[in-house]
Coordinates of C-alpha atoms and ligand atoms in Angstrom, one line a residue:
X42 CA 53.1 -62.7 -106.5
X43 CA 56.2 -61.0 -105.0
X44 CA 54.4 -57.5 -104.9
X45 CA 51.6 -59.2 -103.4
X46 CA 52.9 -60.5 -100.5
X47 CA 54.9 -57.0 -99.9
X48 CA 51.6 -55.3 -100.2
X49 CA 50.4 -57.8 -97.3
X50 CA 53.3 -57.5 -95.2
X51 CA 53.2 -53.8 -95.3
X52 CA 49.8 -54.0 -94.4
X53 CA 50.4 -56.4 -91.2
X54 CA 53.0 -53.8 -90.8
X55 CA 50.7 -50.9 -90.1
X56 CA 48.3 -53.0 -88.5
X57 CA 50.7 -54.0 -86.2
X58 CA 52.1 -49.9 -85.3
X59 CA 48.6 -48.3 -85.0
X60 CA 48.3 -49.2 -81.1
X61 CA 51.5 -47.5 -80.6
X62 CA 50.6 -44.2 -82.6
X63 CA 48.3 -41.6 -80.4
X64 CA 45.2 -40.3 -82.6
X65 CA 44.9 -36.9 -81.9
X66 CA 43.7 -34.3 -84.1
X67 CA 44.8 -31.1 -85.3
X68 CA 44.6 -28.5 -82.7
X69 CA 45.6 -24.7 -83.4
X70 CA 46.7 -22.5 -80.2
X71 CA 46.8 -18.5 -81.5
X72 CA 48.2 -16.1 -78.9
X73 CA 46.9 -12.7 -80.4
X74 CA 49.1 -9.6 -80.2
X75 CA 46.4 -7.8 -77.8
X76 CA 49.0 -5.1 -76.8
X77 CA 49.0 -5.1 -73.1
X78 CA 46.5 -7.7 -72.5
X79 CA 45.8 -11.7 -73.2
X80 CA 43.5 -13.5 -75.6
X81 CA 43.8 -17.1 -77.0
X82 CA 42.3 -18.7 -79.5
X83 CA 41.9 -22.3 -79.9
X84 CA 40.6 -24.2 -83.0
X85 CA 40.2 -27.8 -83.8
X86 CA 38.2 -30.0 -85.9
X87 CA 35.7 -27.0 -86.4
X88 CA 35.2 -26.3 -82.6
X89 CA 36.5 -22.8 -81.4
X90 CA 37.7 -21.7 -77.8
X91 CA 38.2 -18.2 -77.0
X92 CA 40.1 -17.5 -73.3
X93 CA 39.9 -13.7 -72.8
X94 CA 39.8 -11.0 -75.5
X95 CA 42.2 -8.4 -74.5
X96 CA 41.6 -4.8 -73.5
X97 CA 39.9 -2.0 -75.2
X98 CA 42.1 -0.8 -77.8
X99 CA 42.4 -4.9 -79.3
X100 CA 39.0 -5.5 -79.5
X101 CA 37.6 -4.8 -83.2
X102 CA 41.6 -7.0 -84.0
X103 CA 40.5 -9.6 -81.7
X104 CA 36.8 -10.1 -84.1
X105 CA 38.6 -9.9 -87.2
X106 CA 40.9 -12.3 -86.3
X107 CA 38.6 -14.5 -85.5
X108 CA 37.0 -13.8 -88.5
X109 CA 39.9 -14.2 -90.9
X110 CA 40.6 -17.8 -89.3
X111 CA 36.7 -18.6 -89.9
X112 CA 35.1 -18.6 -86.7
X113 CA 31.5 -18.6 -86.7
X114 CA 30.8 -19.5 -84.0
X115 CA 32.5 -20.1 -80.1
X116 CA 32.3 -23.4 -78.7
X117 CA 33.2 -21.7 -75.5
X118 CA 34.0 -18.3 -74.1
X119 CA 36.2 -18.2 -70.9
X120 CA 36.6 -14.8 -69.1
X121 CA 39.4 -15.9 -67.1
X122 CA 39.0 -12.9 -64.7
X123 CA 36.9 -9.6 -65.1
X124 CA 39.7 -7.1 -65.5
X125 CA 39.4 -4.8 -68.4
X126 CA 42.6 -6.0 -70.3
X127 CA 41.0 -9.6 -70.4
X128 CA 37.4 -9.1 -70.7
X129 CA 36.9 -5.5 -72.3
X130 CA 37.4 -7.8 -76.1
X131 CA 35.1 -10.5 -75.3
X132 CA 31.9 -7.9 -75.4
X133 CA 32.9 -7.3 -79.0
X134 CA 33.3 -10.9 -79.7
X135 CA 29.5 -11.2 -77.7
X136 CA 28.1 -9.3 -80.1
X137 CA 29.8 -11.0 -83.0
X138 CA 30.0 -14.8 -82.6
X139 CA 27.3 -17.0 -80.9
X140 CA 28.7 -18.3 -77.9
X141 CA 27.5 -21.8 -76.9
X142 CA 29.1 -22.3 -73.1
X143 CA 30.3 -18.8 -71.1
X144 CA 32.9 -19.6 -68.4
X145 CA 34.2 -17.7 -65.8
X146 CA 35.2 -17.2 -62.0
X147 CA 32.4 -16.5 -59.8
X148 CA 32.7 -13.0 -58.3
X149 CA 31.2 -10.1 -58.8
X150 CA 33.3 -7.5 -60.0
X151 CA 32.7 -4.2 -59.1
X152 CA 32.9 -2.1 -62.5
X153 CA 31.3 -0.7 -65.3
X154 CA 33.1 -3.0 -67.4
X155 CA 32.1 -6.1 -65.5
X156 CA 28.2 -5.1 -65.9
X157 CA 27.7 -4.6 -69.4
X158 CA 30.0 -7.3 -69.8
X159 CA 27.2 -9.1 -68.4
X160 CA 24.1 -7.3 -69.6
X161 CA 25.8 -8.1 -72.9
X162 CA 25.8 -11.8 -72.3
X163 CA 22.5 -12.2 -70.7
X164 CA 21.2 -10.0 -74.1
X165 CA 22.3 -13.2 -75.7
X166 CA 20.5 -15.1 -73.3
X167 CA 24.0 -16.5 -71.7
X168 CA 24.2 -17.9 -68.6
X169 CA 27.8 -17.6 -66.3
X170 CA 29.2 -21.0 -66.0
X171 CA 30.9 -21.1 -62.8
X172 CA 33.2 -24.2 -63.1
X173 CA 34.9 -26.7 -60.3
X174 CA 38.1 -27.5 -60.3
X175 CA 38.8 -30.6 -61.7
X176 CA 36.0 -30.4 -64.1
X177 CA 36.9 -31.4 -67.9
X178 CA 35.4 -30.4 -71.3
X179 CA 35.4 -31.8 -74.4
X180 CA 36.9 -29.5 -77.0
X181 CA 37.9 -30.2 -81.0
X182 CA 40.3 -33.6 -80.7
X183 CA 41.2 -32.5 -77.2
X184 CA 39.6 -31.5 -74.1
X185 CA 40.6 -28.9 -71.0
X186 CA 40.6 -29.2 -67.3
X187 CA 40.1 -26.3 -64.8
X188 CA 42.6 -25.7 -62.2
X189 CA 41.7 -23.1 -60.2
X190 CA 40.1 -20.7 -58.7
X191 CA 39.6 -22.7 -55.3
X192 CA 37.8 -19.9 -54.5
X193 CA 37.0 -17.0 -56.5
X194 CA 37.0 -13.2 -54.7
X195 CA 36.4 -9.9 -56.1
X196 CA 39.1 -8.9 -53.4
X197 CA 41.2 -10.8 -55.5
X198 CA 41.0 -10.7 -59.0
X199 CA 43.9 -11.9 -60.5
X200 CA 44.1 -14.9 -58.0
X201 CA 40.5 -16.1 -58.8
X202 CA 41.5 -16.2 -63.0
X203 CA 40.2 -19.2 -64.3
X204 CA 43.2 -21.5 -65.0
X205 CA 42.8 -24.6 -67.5
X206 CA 45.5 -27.0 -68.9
X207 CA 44.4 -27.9 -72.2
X208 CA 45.5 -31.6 -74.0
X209 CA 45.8 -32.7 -77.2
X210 CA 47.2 -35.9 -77.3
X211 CA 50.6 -35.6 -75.8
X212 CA 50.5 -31.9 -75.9
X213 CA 49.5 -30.0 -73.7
X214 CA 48.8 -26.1 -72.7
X215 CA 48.2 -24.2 -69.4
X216 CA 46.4 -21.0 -69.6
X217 CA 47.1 -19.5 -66.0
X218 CA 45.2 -15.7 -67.1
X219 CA 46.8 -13.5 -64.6
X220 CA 47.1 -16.1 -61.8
X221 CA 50.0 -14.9 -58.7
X222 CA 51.7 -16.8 -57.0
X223 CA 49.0 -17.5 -54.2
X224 CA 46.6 -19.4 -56.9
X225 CA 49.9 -21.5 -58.0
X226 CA 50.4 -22.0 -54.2
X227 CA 47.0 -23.8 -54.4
X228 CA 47.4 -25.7 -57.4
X229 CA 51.2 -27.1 -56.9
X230 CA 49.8 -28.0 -52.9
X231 CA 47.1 -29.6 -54.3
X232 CA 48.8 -32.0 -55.9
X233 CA 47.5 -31.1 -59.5
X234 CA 49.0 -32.3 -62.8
X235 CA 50.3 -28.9 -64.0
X236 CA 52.9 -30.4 -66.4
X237 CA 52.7 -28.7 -69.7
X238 CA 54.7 -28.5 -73.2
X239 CA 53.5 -24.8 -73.8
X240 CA 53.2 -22.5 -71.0
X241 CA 50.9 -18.9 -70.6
X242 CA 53.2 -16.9 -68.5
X243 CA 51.0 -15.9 -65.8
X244 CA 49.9 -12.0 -65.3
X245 CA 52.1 -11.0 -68.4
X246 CA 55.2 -11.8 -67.1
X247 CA 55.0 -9.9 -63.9
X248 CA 57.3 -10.9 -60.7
X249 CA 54.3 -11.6 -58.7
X250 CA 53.4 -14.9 -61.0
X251 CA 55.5 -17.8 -62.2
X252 CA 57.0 -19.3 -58.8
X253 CA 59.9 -21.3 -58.9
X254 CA 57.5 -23.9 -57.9
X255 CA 55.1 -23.6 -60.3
X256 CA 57.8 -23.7 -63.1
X257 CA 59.2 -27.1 -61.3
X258 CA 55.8 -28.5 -61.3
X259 CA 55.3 -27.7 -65.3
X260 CA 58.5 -28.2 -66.6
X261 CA 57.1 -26.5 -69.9
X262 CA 59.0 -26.4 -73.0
X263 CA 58.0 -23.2 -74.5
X264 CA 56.7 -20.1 -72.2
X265 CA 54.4 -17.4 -74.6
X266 CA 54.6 -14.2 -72.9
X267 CA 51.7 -11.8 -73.7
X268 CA 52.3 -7.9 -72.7
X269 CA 52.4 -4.9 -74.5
X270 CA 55.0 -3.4 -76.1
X271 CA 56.6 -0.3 -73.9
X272 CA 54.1 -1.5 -71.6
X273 CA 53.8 0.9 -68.3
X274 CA 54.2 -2.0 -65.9
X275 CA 57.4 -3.1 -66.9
X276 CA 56.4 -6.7 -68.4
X277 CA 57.3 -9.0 -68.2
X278 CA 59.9 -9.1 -65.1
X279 CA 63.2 -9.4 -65.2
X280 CA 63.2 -12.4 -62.6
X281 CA 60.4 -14.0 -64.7
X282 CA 62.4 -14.0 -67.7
X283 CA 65.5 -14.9 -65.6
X284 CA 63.9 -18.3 -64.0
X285 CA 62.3 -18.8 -67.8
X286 CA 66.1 -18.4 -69.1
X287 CA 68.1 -20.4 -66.4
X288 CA 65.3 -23.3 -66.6
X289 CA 66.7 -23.3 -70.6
X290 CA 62.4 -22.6 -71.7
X291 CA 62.0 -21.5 -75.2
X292 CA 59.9 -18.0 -75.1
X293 CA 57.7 -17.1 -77.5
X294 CA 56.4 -13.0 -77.4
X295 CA 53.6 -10.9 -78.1
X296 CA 55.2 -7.6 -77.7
X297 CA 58.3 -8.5 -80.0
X298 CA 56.8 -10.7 -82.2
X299 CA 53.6 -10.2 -82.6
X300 CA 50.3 -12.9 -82.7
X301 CA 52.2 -16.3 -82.2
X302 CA 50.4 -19.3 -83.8
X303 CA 51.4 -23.1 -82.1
X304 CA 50.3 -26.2 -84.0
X305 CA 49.5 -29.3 -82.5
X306 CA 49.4 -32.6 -83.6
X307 CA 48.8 -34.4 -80.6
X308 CA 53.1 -35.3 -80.5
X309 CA 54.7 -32.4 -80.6
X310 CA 54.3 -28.9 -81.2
X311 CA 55.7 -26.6 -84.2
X312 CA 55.1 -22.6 -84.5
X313 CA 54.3 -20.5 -87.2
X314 CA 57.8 -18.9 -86.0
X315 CA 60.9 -19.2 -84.3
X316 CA 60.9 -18.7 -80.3
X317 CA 62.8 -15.4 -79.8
X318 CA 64.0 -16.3 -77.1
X319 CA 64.4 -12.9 -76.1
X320 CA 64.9 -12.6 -72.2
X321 CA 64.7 -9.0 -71.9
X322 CA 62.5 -7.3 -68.9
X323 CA 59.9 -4.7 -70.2
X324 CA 61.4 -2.0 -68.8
X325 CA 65.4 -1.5 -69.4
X326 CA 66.1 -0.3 -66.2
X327 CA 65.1 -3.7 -64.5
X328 CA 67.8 -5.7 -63.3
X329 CA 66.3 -8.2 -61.4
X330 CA 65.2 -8.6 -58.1
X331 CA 66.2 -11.6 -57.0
X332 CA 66.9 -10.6 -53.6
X333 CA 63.6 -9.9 -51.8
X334 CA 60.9 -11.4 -54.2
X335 CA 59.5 -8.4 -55.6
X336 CA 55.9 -10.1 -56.8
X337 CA 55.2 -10.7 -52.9
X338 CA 55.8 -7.2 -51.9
X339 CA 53.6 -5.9 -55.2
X340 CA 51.1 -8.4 -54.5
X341 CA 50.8 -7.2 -51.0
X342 CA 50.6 -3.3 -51.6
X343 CA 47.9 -3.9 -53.7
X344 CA 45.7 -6.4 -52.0
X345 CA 43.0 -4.0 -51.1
X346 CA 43.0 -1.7 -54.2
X347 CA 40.2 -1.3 -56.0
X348 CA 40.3 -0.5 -60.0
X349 CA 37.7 0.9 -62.6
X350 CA 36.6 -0.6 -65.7
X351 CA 38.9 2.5 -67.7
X352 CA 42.3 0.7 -66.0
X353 CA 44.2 -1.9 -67.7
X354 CA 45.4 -3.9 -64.9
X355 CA 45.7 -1.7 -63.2
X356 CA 44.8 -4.3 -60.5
X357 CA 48.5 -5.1 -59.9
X358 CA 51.4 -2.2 -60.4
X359 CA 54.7 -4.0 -60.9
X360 CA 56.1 -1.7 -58.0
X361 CA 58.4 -4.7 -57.8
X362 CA 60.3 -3.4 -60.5
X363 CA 61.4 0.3 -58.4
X364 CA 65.2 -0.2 -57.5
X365 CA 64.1 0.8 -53.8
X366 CA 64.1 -3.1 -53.5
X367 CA 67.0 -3.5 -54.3
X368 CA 68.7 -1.0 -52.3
X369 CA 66.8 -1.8 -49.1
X370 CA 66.8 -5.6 -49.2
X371 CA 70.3 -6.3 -50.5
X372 CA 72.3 -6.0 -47.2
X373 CA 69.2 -7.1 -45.1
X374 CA 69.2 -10.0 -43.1
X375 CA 66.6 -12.7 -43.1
X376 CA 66.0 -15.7 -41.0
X377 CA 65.4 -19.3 -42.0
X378 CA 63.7 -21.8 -40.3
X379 CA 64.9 -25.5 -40.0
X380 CA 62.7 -27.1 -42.3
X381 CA 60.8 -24.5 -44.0
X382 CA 60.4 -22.5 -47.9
X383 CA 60.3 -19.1 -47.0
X384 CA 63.1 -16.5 -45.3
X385 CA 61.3 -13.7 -42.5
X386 CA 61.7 -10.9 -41.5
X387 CA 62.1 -12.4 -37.7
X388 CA 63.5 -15.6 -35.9
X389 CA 59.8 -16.3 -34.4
X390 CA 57.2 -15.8 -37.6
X391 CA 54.5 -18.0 -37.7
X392 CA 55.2 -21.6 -36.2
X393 CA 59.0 -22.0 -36.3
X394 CA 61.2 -22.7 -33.6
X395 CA 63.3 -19.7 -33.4
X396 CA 66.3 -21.4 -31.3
X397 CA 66.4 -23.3 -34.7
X398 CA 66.6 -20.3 -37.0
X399 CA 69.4 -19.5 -38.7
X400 CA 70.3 -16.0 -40.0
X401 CA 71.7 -15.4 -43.1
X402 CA 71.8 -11.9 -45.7
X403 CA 68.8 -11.8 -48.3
X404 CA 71.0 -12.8 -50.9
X405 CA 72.6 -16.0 -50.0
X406 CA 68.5 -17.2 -48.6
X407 CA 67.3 -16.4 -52.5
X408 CA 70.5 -18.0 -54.2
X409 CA 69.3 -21.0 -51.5
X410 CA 66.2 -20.9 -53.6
X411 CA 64.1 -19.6 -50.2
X412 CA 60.8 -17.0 -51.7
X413 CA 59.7 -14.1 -49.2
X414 CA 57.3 -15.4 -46.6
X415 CA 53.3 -14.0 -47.1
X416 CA 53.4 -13.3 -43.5
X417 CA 56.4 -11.3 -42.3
X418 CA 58.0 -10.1 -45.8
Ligands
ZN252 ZN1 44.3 -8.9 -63.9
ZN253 ZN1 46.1 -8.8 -67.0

């Protein structure tokens, strides 16, 4: 009789807790060691999402890995832009997996890559989606939602990557493929919710992504950097990892630790290792640049270069990373203006009222948390 009516009560009990508890399945989030490159995998309840499939060199790792973890097929394929070190993999995996949904930014790049990219997909009778921000697909227990590109341009490649935040539950992911800091612009003005427990650093760690106001608007717990070891570029930046660091954001790395597996249950995330927290720039020699926002002046050099399918990414050299920054900029002066962001390089840029600017060295305007104007910097 006594057992009984504990049996019943614990029974009333867990009646009474399941519109508390979220129902969310299992989700698996694999950041693949790619070498200097990105691909992510994505599994749940027996869908699979690929976003981007690293450069040239990865590409027979990236279809065995899928492989080993039992893909058979993709749910959905998202080139998140059409430079070689995201896209060169996904022919591979176009060949080996039948792809259900292809997803990508709509621009036409011009490379070699880029076309048999698509001959390849249109062999397997695929159709380019070109999705909306906003727009939300169901994937596994979970589903994603596309952030950008506004606007896609070929003049832009990195800018147009398709960038999605993925949920499970509570948990969520933002994949930002090599966005800079112009596409964040866009997303953080636009009001979108960008707040994630893992975060993609942006364009492998490189100074011209991850804006201070990008990282205020995500507030993400863990930040998975994916470069290449002794990587050419210098990934990621030393005033990435520094703003990762002082926001006290657990990193997780491809280049020190290899493919980095995150396991979702829908409350709360666990990894198949430690963060390493490791805070290092690529390159050694790299000691910040905080004065004179480095990731503006790369972005800018290389607006109107052009790259061939043999580059990988070579669409943005982290020139940001030369000390000549640092020697020019550090005694410069800079003017503010009374209510905006951004320090010029004059008292009159744009709209401000230069009777109300105030002038002040480089340093003091960054410390102040000011970023390089687009306009004058
Ligand atoms: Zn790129
Ligand atoms: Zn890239």
């Amino acid at each position: 009789m006594k057992k009984k009516l504990r049996n019943g009560l614990l029974i009333f009990l867990f009646l009474l807790l399941i519109p508390q508890m979220v129902w969310a399945g299992d989700m698996q989030v694999h950041f693949l060691d790619v070498g200097q490159g990105l691909s992510i995998l994505v599994q749940s309840e027996g869908e699979n999402l690929l976003y981007d499939g690293g450069g040239r060199d990865a590409s027979s790792y990236v279809v065995s890995y899928l492989q080993n973890q039992g893909v058979q097929q993709l749910d959905y394929m998202i080139a998140s832009h059409y430079d070689a070190d995201h896209i060169s993999g996904l022919v591979g995996c176009l060949s080996s997996f039948p792809v259900e949904n292809l997803i990508g930014p709509d621009y036409v790049h011009d490379s070699q890559l880029y076309t048999s990219f698509m001959g390849k997909a249109k062999q397997m009778g695929l159709k380019m989606q070109h999705p909306s921000v906003g727009d939300v697909y169901p994937v596994g227990s979970g589903t994603f939602t596309v952030l950008s590109p506004q606007n896609a341009s070929d003049q832009d490649s990195n800018n147009s990557s398709v960038v999605i935040r993925l949920d499970n539950g509570e948990d969520s992911f933002l994949f930002t493929g090599d966005a800079e800091h112009d596409s964040e612009e866009q997303m953080v003005s636009a009001g979108l919710d960008l707040e994630c427990t893992v975060l993609q650093v942006g364009h492998h760690g490189s100074a011209s992504s991850t804006s201070w106001d990008l990282l205020q608007a995500a507030v993400p717990e863990y930040a998975v950097v994916s470069c290449g070891s002794g990587n050419s570029y210098g990934h990621p930046d030393a005033d990435t990892m520094e703003k990762l660091q002082s926001m006290g954001i657990q990193v997780l790395r491809t280049d020190k630790q290899g493919t980095v597996t995150a396991y979702s249950g829908g409350n709360g995330i666990t990894w198949d290792v430690s963060p390493c927290d490791d805070y290092t720039p690529g390159n050694p020699d790299d000691t910040g640049t905080m004065a004179g926002d480095a990731g503006v002046a790369a972005y800018t050099y290389t607006q109107g270069a052009t790259e061939n399918s043999q580059s990988t990414d070579a669409d943005t050299q982290d020139l940001g990373d030369g000390n000549s920054d640092q020697e020019t900029e550090a005694e410069q002066q800079v003017w503010i203006s009374a209510t905006g962001s951004k320090y010029h390089s004059r008292p009159d840029c744009g709209n401000m009222n230069p009777s109300k600017a105030v002038e002040m060295p480089v340093d003091q305007a960054v410390a102040q948390g000011y970023e390089a104007c687009k306009k004058c910097w």
